[in-house]
Short mmCIF file of C-alpha atoms in Angstrom, two decimals:
data_model
loop_
_atom_site.label_atom_id
_atom_site.label_comp_id
_atom_site.label_asym_id
_atom_site.label_seq_id
_atom_site.Cartn_x
_atom_site.Cartn_y
_atom_site.Cartn_z
CA UNK A 124 -0.55 -17.16 21.61
CA UNK A 125 2.07 -19.89 21.20
CA UNK A 126 3.31 -18.27 18.02
CA UNK A 127 3.76 -14.97 19.77
CA UNK A 128 5.67 -16.61 22.62
CA UNK A 129 8.02 -18.30 20.17
CA UNK A 130 8.64 -15.12 18.19
CA UNK A 131 8.66 -12.15 20.52
CA UNK A 132 7.60 -8.69 19.48
CA UNK A 133 10.40 -6.57 18.14
CA UNK A 134 12.12 -9.63 16.64
CA UNK A 135 15.55 -8.63 15.33
CA UNK A 136 16.42 -9.85 11.86
CA UNK A 137 19.85 -11.06 12.95
CA UNK A 138 19.33 -14.08 10.71
CA UNK A 139 18.97 -11.77 7.69
CA UNK A 140 21.60 -10.69 5.19
CA UNK A 141 21.85 -7.02 6.13
CA UNK A 142 25.11 -7.46 8.06
CA UNK A 143 26.95 -8.31 4.82
CA UNK A 144 25.31 -5.60 2.68
CA UNK A 145 26.93 -2.18 2.33
CA UNK A 146 24.91 0.94 3.09
CA UNK A 147 25.16 1.85 -0.60
CA UNK A 148 23.62 -1.44 -1.71
CA UNK A 149 20.85 -1.18 0.88
CA UNK A 150 20.05 2.32 -0.42
CA UNK A 151 20.08 1.14 -4.04
CA UNK A 152 17.77 -1.77 -3.20
CA UNK A 153 15.23 0.45 -1.44
CA UNK A 154 15.39 3.01 -4.27
CA UNK A 155 14.77 0.44 -7.03
CA UNK A 156 11.99 -1.27 -5.08
CA UNK A 157 10.36 2.11 -4.43
CA UNK A 158 10.64 2.99 -8.13
CA UNK A 159 9.17 -0.35 -9.16
CA UNK A 160 6.22 -0.13 -6.80
CA UNK A 161 5.70 3.45 -7.98
CA UNK A 162 5.28 2.11 -11.50
CA UNK A 163 2.87 -0.54 -10.17
CA UNK A 164 0.72 2.23 -8.75
CA UNK A 165 1.11 4.39 -11.85
CA UNK A 166 -0.58 1.57 -13.77
CA UNK A 167 -3.10 0.86 -11.00
CA UNK A 168 -4.13 4.51 -10.58
CA UNK A 169 -4.33 5.13 -14.33
CA UNK A 170 -7.96 4.02 -14.57
CA UNK A 171 -9.02 6.13 -11.57
CA UNK A 172 -7.38 9.25 -13.00
CA UNK A 173 -8.80 8.62 -16.47
CA UNK A 174 -12.32 7.72 -15.27
CA UNK A 175 -13.84 11.09 -16.29
CA UNK A 176 -12.83 10.13 -19.85
CA UNK A 177 -13.54 6.39 -19.68
CA UNK A 178 -16.92 6.56 -17.89
CA UNK A 179 -18.87 8.43 -20.60
CA UNK A 180 -17.15 6.51 -23.41
CA UNK A 181 -18.07 3.10 -22.00
CA UNK A 182 -21.30 4.28 -20.28
CA UNK A 183 -20.30 2.99 -16.84
CA UNK A 184 -22.55 3.19 -13.78
CA UNK A 185 -21.23 4.05 -10.32
CA UNK A 186 -21.55 0.40 -9.31
CA UNK A 187 -19.55 -0.68 -12.35
CA UNK A 188 -16.85 1.85 -11.47
CA UNK A 189 -16.70 0.29 -8.02
CA UNK A 190 -16.54 -3.20 -9.53
CA UNK A 191 -13.55 -2.23 -11.68
CA UNK A 192 -11.64 -1.16 -8.59
CA UNK A 193 -12.84 -4.25 -6.72
CA UNK A 194 -11.85 -6.67 -9.46
CA UNK A 195 -8.26 -5.47 -9.49
CA UNK A 196 -8.13 -5.58 -5.69
CA UNK A 197 -9.48 -9.13 -5.64
CA UNK A 198 -6.90 -10.60 -8.03
CA UNK A 199 -4.21 -8.44 -6.38
CA UNK A 200 -5.14 -10.02 -3.03
CA UNK A 201 -5.06 -13.58 -4.33
CA UNK A 202 -1.63 -12.96 -5.84
CA UNK A 203 -0.37 -11.33 -2.62
CA UNK A 204 -1.39 -14.40 -0.62
CA UNK A 205 0.20 -16.97 -2.86
CA UNK A 206 3.08 -15.27 -4.65
CA UNK A 207 4.51 -14.12 -1.32
CA UNK A 208 4.38 -17.66 0.01
CA UNK A 209 5.79 -18.98 -3.27
CA UNK A 210 8.78 -16.64 -2.96
CA UNK A 211 9.42 -18.01 0.55
CA UNK A 212 9.30 -21.55 -0.82
CA UNK A 213 11.39 -21.07 -3.97
CA UNK A 214 13.78 -18.44 -2.61
CA UNK A 215 13.69 -16.71 -6.03
CA UNK A 216 12.42 -13.30 -5.01
CA UNK A 217 14.20 -11.20 -7.64
CA UNK A 218 13.13 -13.48 -10.49
CA UNK A 219 9.48 -13.47 -9.44
CA UNK A 220 9.60 -9.69 -9.02
CA UNK A 221 10.91 -9.17 -12.55
CA UNK A 222 8.31 -11.53 -14.08
CA UNK A 223 5.48 -9.75 -12.24
CA UNK A 224 6.73 -6.33 -13.36
CA UNK A 225 6.78 -7.30 -17.04
CA UNK A 226 3.34 -8.91 -16.76
CA UNK A 227 1.54 -5.93 -15.22
CA UNK A 228 3.10 -3.59 -17.77
CA UNK A 229 1.62 -5.62 -20.61
CA UNK A 230 -1.77 -5.60 -18.86
CA UNK A 231 -1.86 -1.81 -19.10
CA UNK A 232 -1.97 -2.18 -22.88
CA UNK A 233 -5.00 -4.46 -22.53
CA UNK A 234 -6.81 -1.77 -20.53
CA UNK A 235 -6.28 0.67 -23.39
CA UNK A 236 -7.81 -1.81 -25.85
CA UNK A 237 -11.04 -2.23 -23.84
CA UNK A 238 -14.32 -1.61 -25.69
CA UNK A 239 -16.77 -2.60 -22.96
CA UNK A 240 -17.13 -2.94 -19.20
CA UNK A 241 -16.53 -6.71 -19.40
CA UNK A 242 -13.34 -6.30 -21.45
CA UNK A 243 -12.01 -3.63 -19.10
CA UNK A 244 -12.97 -5.68 -16.04
CA UNK A 245 -11.04 -8.69 -17.37
CA UNK A 246 -7.99 -6.53 -18.09
CA UNK A 247 -8.02 -5.16 -14.55
CA UNK A 248 -8.32 -8.67 -13.10
CA UNK A 249 -5.19 -9.71 -14.99
CA UNK A 250 -3.35 -6.58 -13.91
CA UNK A 251 -4.17 -7.20 -10.25
CA UNK A 252 -2.92 -10.79 -10.52
CA UNK A 253 0.37 -9.53 -11.94
CA UNK A 254 0.80 -6.72 -9.42
CA UNK A 255 -0.29 -8.42 -6.20
CA UNK A 256 2.94 -10.25 -5.46
CA UNK A 257 5.20 -7.24 -5.96
CA UNK A 258 4.87 -5.65 -2.53
CA UNK A 259 5.11 -8.79 -0.34
CA UNK A 260 8.29 -9.78 -2.17
CA UNK A 261 9.68 -6.24 -1.97
CA UNK A 262 9.02 -5.94 1.76
CA UNK A 263 10.54 -9.37 2.38
CA UNK A 264 13.67 -8.24 0.52
CA UNK A 265 13.86 -5.06 2.61
CA UNK A 266 13.33 -7.00 5.85
CA UNK A 267 16.24 -9.37 5.13
CA UNK A 268 18.60 -7.00 3.31
CA UNK A 269 18.31 -3.71 5.27
CA UNK A 270 19.57 -2.86 8.76
CA UNK A 271 16.69 -3.34 11.27
CA UNK A 272 17.45 0.08 12.79
CA UNK A 273 16.20 1.61 9.54
CA UNK A 274 13.53 -0.96 8.79
CA UNK A 275 10.49 1.26 9.35
CA UNK A 276 11.91 4.07 7.22
CA UNK A 277 13.10 1.69 4.50
CA UNK A 278 9.77 -0.11 4.24
CA UNK A 279 7.91 3.20 4.30
CA UNK A 280 10.01 4.50 1.43
CA UNK A 281 9.77 1.24 -0.54
CA UNK A 282 5.98 1.20 -0.31
CA UNK A 283 4.99 4.86 -0.20
CA UNK A 284 7.57 7.09 -1.87
CA UNK A 285 7.50 5.81 -5.44
CA UNK A 286 3.87 4.72 -5.33
CA UNK A 287 2.74 8.17 -4.36
CA UNK A 288 5.10 10.28 -6.46
CA UNK A 289 4.44 8.19 -9.54
CA UNK A 290 1.05 6.61 -8.89
CA UNK A 291 -0.79 9.26 -6.92
CA UNK A 292 0.88 12.44 -8.22
CA UNK A 293 2.26 11.89 -11.72
CA UNK A 294 -0.45 9.46 -12.83
CA UNK A 295 -3.37 11.91 -12.59
CA UNK A 296 -1.37 14.91 -13.82
CA UNK A 297 0.44 13.25 -16.73
CA UNK A 298 -2.25 10.84 -17.86
CA UNK A 299 -5.09 13.39 -17.76
CA UNK A 300 -2.97 15.80 -19.82
CA UNK A 301 -2.10 12.97 -22.24
CA UNK A 302 -5.73 11.87 -22.51
CA UNK A 303 -6.82 15.47 -23.15
CA UNK A 304 -4.27 15.82 -25.95
CA UNK A 305 -4.86 12.36 -27.47
CA UNK A 306 -7.27 9.89 -25.83
CA UNK A 307 -7.55 7.74 -22.74
CA UNK A 308 -6.48 4.69 -24.74
CA UNK A 309 -3.11 6.21 -25.67
CA UNK A 310 -2.66 7.17 -22.01
CA UNK A 311 -2.89 3.49 -21.03
CA UNK A 312 -0.30 2.58 -23.66
CA UNK A 313 2.03 5.22 -22.22
CA UNK A 314 1.58 3.76 -18.73
CA UNK A 315 2.99 0.40 -19.88
CA UNK A 316 6.47 1.65 -20.82
CA UNK A 317 8.08 2.43 -17.40
CA UNK A 318 7.50 -1.08 -16.03
CA UNK A 319 9.61 -2.69 -18.73
CA UNK A 320 12.48 -0.34 -17.91
CA UNK A 321 12.12 -1.03 -14.17
CA UNK A 322 12.23 -4.81 -14.73
CA UNK A 323 15.54 -4.42 -16.56
CA UNK A 324 17.05 -2.29 -13.77
CA UNK A 325 16.08 -4.81 -11.08
CA UNK A 326 17.42 -7.74 -13.09
CA UNK A 327 20.82 -6.20 -13.75
CA UNK A 328 21.42 -4.15 -10.57
CA UNK A 329 20.06 -6.24 -7.70
CA UNK A 330 21.21 -9.66 -6.55
CA UNK A 331 19.00 -12.52 -5.45
CA UNK A 332 18.78 -12.44 -1.63
CA UNK A 333 20.38 -15.42 0.09
CA UNK A 334 17.55 -17.59 1.48
CA UNK A 335 17.26 -17.48 5.26
CA UNK A 336 17.37 -20.90 6.88
CA UNK A 337 14.34 -21.72 9.05
CA UNK A 338 14.97 -21.99 12.79
CA UNK A 339 15.77 -25.46 14.07
CA UNK A 340 12.84 -27.35 15.47
CA UNK A 341 12.69 -27.89 19.23
CA UNK A 342 10.26 -29.59 21.53
CA UNK A 343 8.67 -26.18 22.16
CA UNK A 344 8.58 -25.25 18.49
CA UNK A 345 8.03 -28.39 16.38
CA UNK A 346 8.83 -28.32 12.67
CA UNK A 347 5.27 -27.92 11.48
CA UNK A 348 3.87 -26.06 8.53
CA UNK A 349 3.25 -22.40 9.30
CA UNK A 350 0.02 -21.12 7.80
CA UNK A 351 -2.11 -18.02 7.75
CA UNK A 352 -4.26 -19.21 10.65
CA UNK A 353 -1.14 -19.61 12.78
CA UNK A 354 -0.18 -16.01 12.06
CA UNK A 355 -3.66 -14.75 12.95
CA UNK A 356 -3.31 -16.21 16.46
CA UNK A 357 -0.95 -13.30 17.19
CA UNK A 358 -2.81 -10.19 18.36
CA UNK A 359 -0.72 -7.71 16.42
CA UNK A 360 -1.27 -9.68 13.24
CA UNK A 361 -5.05 -9.74 13.33
CA UNK A 362 -5.21 -6.10 14.40
CA UNK A 363 -3.01 -5.17 11.42
CA UNK A 364 -5.36 -7.16 9.19
CA UNK A 365 -8.49 -5.45 10.53
CA UNK A 366 -7.00 -1.95 10.32
CA UNK A 367 -5.63 -2.82 6.90
CA UNK A 368 -9.03 -3.91 5.60
CA UNK A 369 -10.59 -0.64 6.75
CA UNK A 370 -7.81 1.64 5.52
CA UNK A 371 -7.32 -0.08 2.16
CA UNK A 372 -11.07 0.31 1.64
CA UNK A 373 -10.64 4.00 2.54
CA UNK A 374 -7.80 4.35 0.01
CA UNK A 375 -9.46 2.49 -2.88
CA UNK A 376 -12.83 4.21 -2.36
CA UNK A 377 -11.17 7.62 -2.34
CA UNK A 378 -9.37 7.03 -5.61
CA UNK A 379 -12.30 5.27 -7.28
CA UNK A 380 -14.85 8.04 -6.71
CA UNK A 381 -13.11 11.29 -5.75
CA UNK A 382 -12.03 12.23 -9.31
CA UNK A 383 -15.62 11.95 -10.57
CA UNK A 384 -16.98 13.70 -7.46
CA UNK A 385 -14.64 16.66 -7.99
CA UNK A 386 -15.64 17.06 -11.64
CA UNK A 387 -19.37 16.22 -11.50
CA UNK A 388 -20.37 17.56 -8.06
CA UNK A 389 -17.75 20.20 -7.22
CA UNK A 390 -17.53 21.41 -10.82
CA UNK A 391 -13.76 21.38 -11.28
CA UNK A 392 -12.40 20.84 -14.78
CA UNK A 393 -10.37 17.64 -15.38
CA UNK A 394 -7.04 19.47 -15.24
CA UNK A 395 -7.82 21.11 -11.88
CA UNK A 396 -9.12 17.79 -10.58
CA UNK A 397 -5.88 16.09 -11.58
CA UNK A 398 -3.83 18.58 -9.55
CA UNK A 399 -6.11 18.27 -6.50
CA UNK A 400 -5.80 14.49 -6.63
CA UNK A 401 -2.09 14.87 -7.28
CA UNK A 402 -1.77 16.66 -3.94
CA UNK A 403 -2.53 13.30 -2.32
CA UNK A 404 0.49 11.84 -4.03
CA UNK A 405 2.83 14.62 -2.91
CA UNK A 406 1.48 14.36 0.63
CA UNK A 407 1.84 10.60 0.81
CA UNK A 408 5.37 10.74 -0.62
CA UNK A 409 6.43 13.11 2.16
CA UNK A 410 4.60 11.13 4.81
CA UNK A 411 6.36 7.96 3.63
CA UNK A 412 9.48 9.49 5.18
CA UNK A 413 7.95 11.42 8.05
CA UNK A 414 5.48 8.89 9.43
CA UNK A 415 7.63 5.80 8.93
CA UNK A 416 10.70 7.55 10.36
CA UNK A 417 8.67 8.96 13.24
CA UNK A 418 7.40 5.47 14.06
CA UNK A 419 11.01 4.30 14.38
CA UNK A 420 11.47 6.91 17.13
CA UNK A 421 8.17 7.20 19.02
CA UNK A 422 6.77 3.78 18.18
CA UNK A 423 4.40 2.15 15.72
CA UNK A 424 1.30 2.31 17.92
CA UNK A 425 0.96 6.12 18.34
CA UNK A 426 0.94 6.83 14.61
CA UNK A 427 -1.36 3.87 13.96
CA UNK A 428 -3.89 5.27 16.42
CA UNK A 429 -3.89 9.01 15.71
CA UNK A 430 -3.49 9.30 11.96
CA UNK A 431 -6.74 7.48 11.06
CA UNK A 432 -8.61 10.04 13.17
CA UNK A 433 -6.86 12.84 11.27
CA UNK A 434 -7.98 11.27 7.99
CA UNK A 435 -11.57 12.49 8.48
CA UNK A 436 -10.37 15.94 7.33
CA UNK A 437 -10.28 14.82 3.69
CA UNK A 438 -13.90 13.70 3.26
CA UNK A 439 -15.15 16.51 5.52
CA UNK A 440 -13.35 19.05 3.33
CA UNK A 441 -14.83 17.53 0.18
CA UNK A 442 -18.31 17.66 1.72
CA UNK A 443 -18.25 21.10 3.30
CA UNK A 444 -15.70 23.30 1.50
CA UNK A 445 -16.73 25.07 -1.71
CA UNK A 446 -13.92 27.57 -2.22
CA UNK A 447 -10.49 27.60 -3.83
CA UNK A 448 -9.10 24.38 -5.28
CA UNK A 449 -5.78 25.26 -3.64
CA UNK A 450 -7.33 25.29 -0.16
CA UNK A 451 -9.15 22.02 -0.80
CA UNK A 452 -5.85 20.47 -1.93
CA UNK A 453 -4.27 21.70 1.33
CA UNK A 454 -7.06 20.04 3.36
CA UNK A 455 -6.53 16.81 1.44
CA UNK A 456 -2.78 17.13 2.02
CA UNK A 457 -3.18 17.20 5.82
CA UNK A 458 -5.79 14.45 5.99
CA UNK A 459 -3.77 12.15 3.76
CA UNK A 460 -1.07 11.79 6.42
CA UNK A 461 -2.83 8.50 7.17
CA UNK A 462 -1.22 7.06 4.04
CA UNK A 463 2.04 6.97 5.97
CA UNK A 464 0.78 4.13 8.18
CA UNK A 465 0.14 1.73 5.29
CA UNK A 466 3.62 0.16 5.27
CA UNK A 467 3.50 -0.02 9.06
CA UNK A 468 0.43 -2.26 9.28
CA UNK A 469 1.18 -4.09 6.04
CA UNK A 470 4.86 -4.77 6.61
CA UNK A 471 6.73 -3.24 9.52
CA UNK A 472 4.70 -4.60 12.44
CA UNK A 473 4.25 -8.09 10.89
CA UNK A 474 7.96 -8.33 10.00
CA UNK A 475 8.91 -7.30 13.56
CA UNK A 476 6.56 -9.91 15.00
CA UNK A 477 7.75 -12.95 13.01
CA UNK A 478 11.20 -14.33 12.06
CA UNK A 479 12.66 -13.62 8.58
CA UNK A 480 11.86 -17.06 7.15
CA UNK A 481 8.15 -16.26 7.49
CA UNK A 482 8.21 -12.67 6.31
CA UNK A 483 6.88 -13.05 2.78
CA UNK A 484 4.13 -15.35 4.08
CA UNK A 485 2.89 -12.97 6.79
CA UNK A 486 3.33 -9.92 4.56
CA UNK A 487 1.31 -11.66 1.88
CA UNK A 488 -1.37 -12.33 4.51
CA UNK A 489 -1.39 -8.70 5.64
CA UNK A 490 -1.55 -7.24 2.14
CA UNK A 491 -3.74 -9.92 0.61
CA UNK A 492 -6.43 -9.79 3.30
CA UNK A 493 -6.48 -5.99 3.15
CA UNK A 494 -7.03 -6.09 -0.59
CA UNK A 495 -9.50 -8.97 -0.74
CA UNK A 496 -11.77 -7.53 1.95
CA UNK A 497 -11.15 -3.79 1.94
CA UNK A 498 -10.18 -3.35 -1.68
CA UNK A 499 -12.86 -5.65 -3.08
CA UNK A 500 -15.89 -4.86 -0.96
CA UNK A 501 -15.16 -1.21 -0.17
CA UNK A 502 -15.57 0.29 -3.66
CA UNK A 503 -18.56 -1.92 -4.47
CA UNK A 504 -20.33 -0.71 -1.33
CA UNK A 505 -19.29 2.86 -2.11
CA UNK A 506 -20.62 2.60 -5.66
CA UNK A 507 -23.92 1.11 -4.53
CA UNK A 508 -24.34 3.87 -1.93
CA UNK A 509 -23.62 6.50 -4.58
CA UNK A 510 -26.17 5.01 -6.98
CA UNK A 511 -28.79 4.80 -4.21
CA UNK A 512 -28.28 8.04 -2.26
CA UNK A 513 -26.15 10.40 -4.34
CA UNK A 514 -22.53 10.93 -5.39
CA UNK A 515 -21.45 12.23 -1.98
CA UNK A 516 -22.44 9.06 -0.09
CA UNK A 517 -18.97 7.52 -0.30
CA UNK A 518 -17.59 10.43 1.75
CA UNK A 519 -19.61 9.44 4.81
CA UNK A 520 -18.34 5.89 4.41
CA UNK A 521 -14.76 7.20 4.42
CA UNK A 522 -15.35 8.98 7.74
CA UNK A 523 -16.74 5.83 9.36
CA UNK A 524 -13.81 3.72 8.15
CA UNK A 525 -11.27 6.20 9.54
CA UNK A 526 -12.81 6.44 13.00
CA UNK A 527 -13.17 2.67 13.45
CA UNK A 528 -9.54 2.16 12.36
CA UNK A 529 -8.24 4.51 15.03
CA UNK A 530 -10.11 2.73 17.80
CA UNK A 531 -9.07 -0.77 16.65
CA UNK A 532 -5.39 0.26 16.50
CA UNK A 533 -5.49 1.05 20.23
CA UNK A 534 -5.11 -2.70 20.87
CA UNK A 535 -1.68 -2.96 19.24
CA UNK A 536 1.43 -4.00 21.14
CA UNK A 537 4.51 -1.92 20.39
CA UNK A 538 7.19 -3.50 18.15
CA UNK A 539 9.59 -0.64 17.26
CA UNK A 540 13.11 -1.85 18.27
CA UNK A 541 14.25 1.56 19.58
CA UNK A 542 11.17 1.97 21.75
CA UNK A 543 11.42 -1.56 23.12
CA UNK A 544 15.10 -1.07 23.96
CA UNK A 545 14.26 2.16 25.75
CA UNK A 546 11.54 0.45 27.77
CA UNK A 547 13.86 -2.42 28.66
CA UNK A 548 16.76 -0.17 29.70
CA UNK A 549 17.36 -0.10 33.48
CA UNK A 550 16.71 3.15 35.25
CA UNK A 551 19.53 5.40 36.50
CA UNK A 552 21.56 3.92 39.33
CA UNK A 553 22.05 5.51 42.74
CA UNK A 554 24.08 8.69 43.01
CA UNK A 555 27.55 8.60 44.58
CA UNK A 556 26.10 10.00 47.79
CA UNK A 557 23.71 7.05 48.01
CA UNK A 558 20.55 9.05 47.28
#
C-alpha cells in the first residue's frame, strides 16, 4: 500500500498542462481522439459484423471465430502494455498515435485479402498490435491536457462516443450493406480509408503534449523504477483489472458471437441483424456521456457496481425473447448501459489514483491486462462452449461475467474529485443562536 499512500486517491492533475489549454483546444483534442478511436473500432468490429459472410466463405468453426477475436485482443494487449509505457518514456505521444493509426488502417486491407483462417488470423494479429497503443496514449493525453473537473466525461467521450457511433453502430450497418452489394473483401478495403484521414487531422491539428516532469525523489518516495507490479499493489488498480478482464470478455464475446446467433438461431436476415447490433452502438454512444458524466457527480463506485448487474438483460433477452426485432433492440439498448463504465475502470479511476507521469503506464496496464485475459480467453471459451453445447451457450457465460463484475466492484474506493471534496467538506457551523 506504499504506492497508494504516496499517491492518494482523487489525485489532482495539477502537474498537467490543462491550465494553459483553452476550453476550445481541450474540446478539439477530445473530439479528434474520440473520432480516431471510433475508426479503430470501426476496423476492429468489421470482422464481427461481416462474420455471416466470412464464416461460410472460409468454412470457419465456432472455435476459430473465437480465436480470431482472441488473436486481435492478444496483440492489442501486448501493444497496450508496451506502447503506453514507451510514450511515457519518449514523450512523443502524438507521433506514436499517428504511426499506430496509419498502421492499423493498412491492416484492414490485409484482412480483405485473406483466403484462409491462418491468413485472416495473422492479419488480425497485426491489426491488434497496431491498435493496442491508441487508447492508452489517448487517455494519457486527456488526463494531462483536460481540466480534471471534466476528466470522467472527457475520457468517457474519448473512449466510448466515437468507438460506438462508428465501430458499434456504423460498422455493422454500413459494412453489411456494402458486403451485400459487393463482397466482404471490398467492405474491408472501405474500412481502411477513414484511418488515413484521421491520422492527418491529428498530425496537423493537435500539438505534442509537454512532458510532465516526474516528482522529485524523497526519503519516503525513492527514485526507483515504477512497474506494473507496483501499480497492482494499489487496491483500486487490481480491482479495475479484475473487473476489466470480466467486462472486456463480456464485450468481445458479445460481438464475436451475437451476429451469428441472431442470424442462425433467431432467424433474422443480415440487414435486420446489423440494425439490432447497431443499437448497441447508439446505446453505448449515449452512455459514454450519461454514465461518465454521472460518475463525475455521484461517484465512480456506484456506476461500477450497478451497471454490470443491469447487463444481464441483454443475454436474457436474446435467450428468452422471440418477438419483434425492435423490442429486442430496445432490450439490448438498456442492458448495454454497462458499456459506459469501460473508460471508468480502464482510465478514469487509474488516472485519479496515480500522478500524471505514470498515467500511460497504468492505463496501458489496465487496458492491456483486460485485453490479454478477457479479450483473449473469453471468446475462445465462448467458442468452445458453443461447439460443445450449442450456439446459445455463450449467453450463459455473459450472465456469469456480469454478475461477478458487479460484486467485485463493491471493493472499490471512491476517486471522483467532486465526491471526495463533498465528503471532506466540514459540516454546517452552529447557528447564530448557538443551537
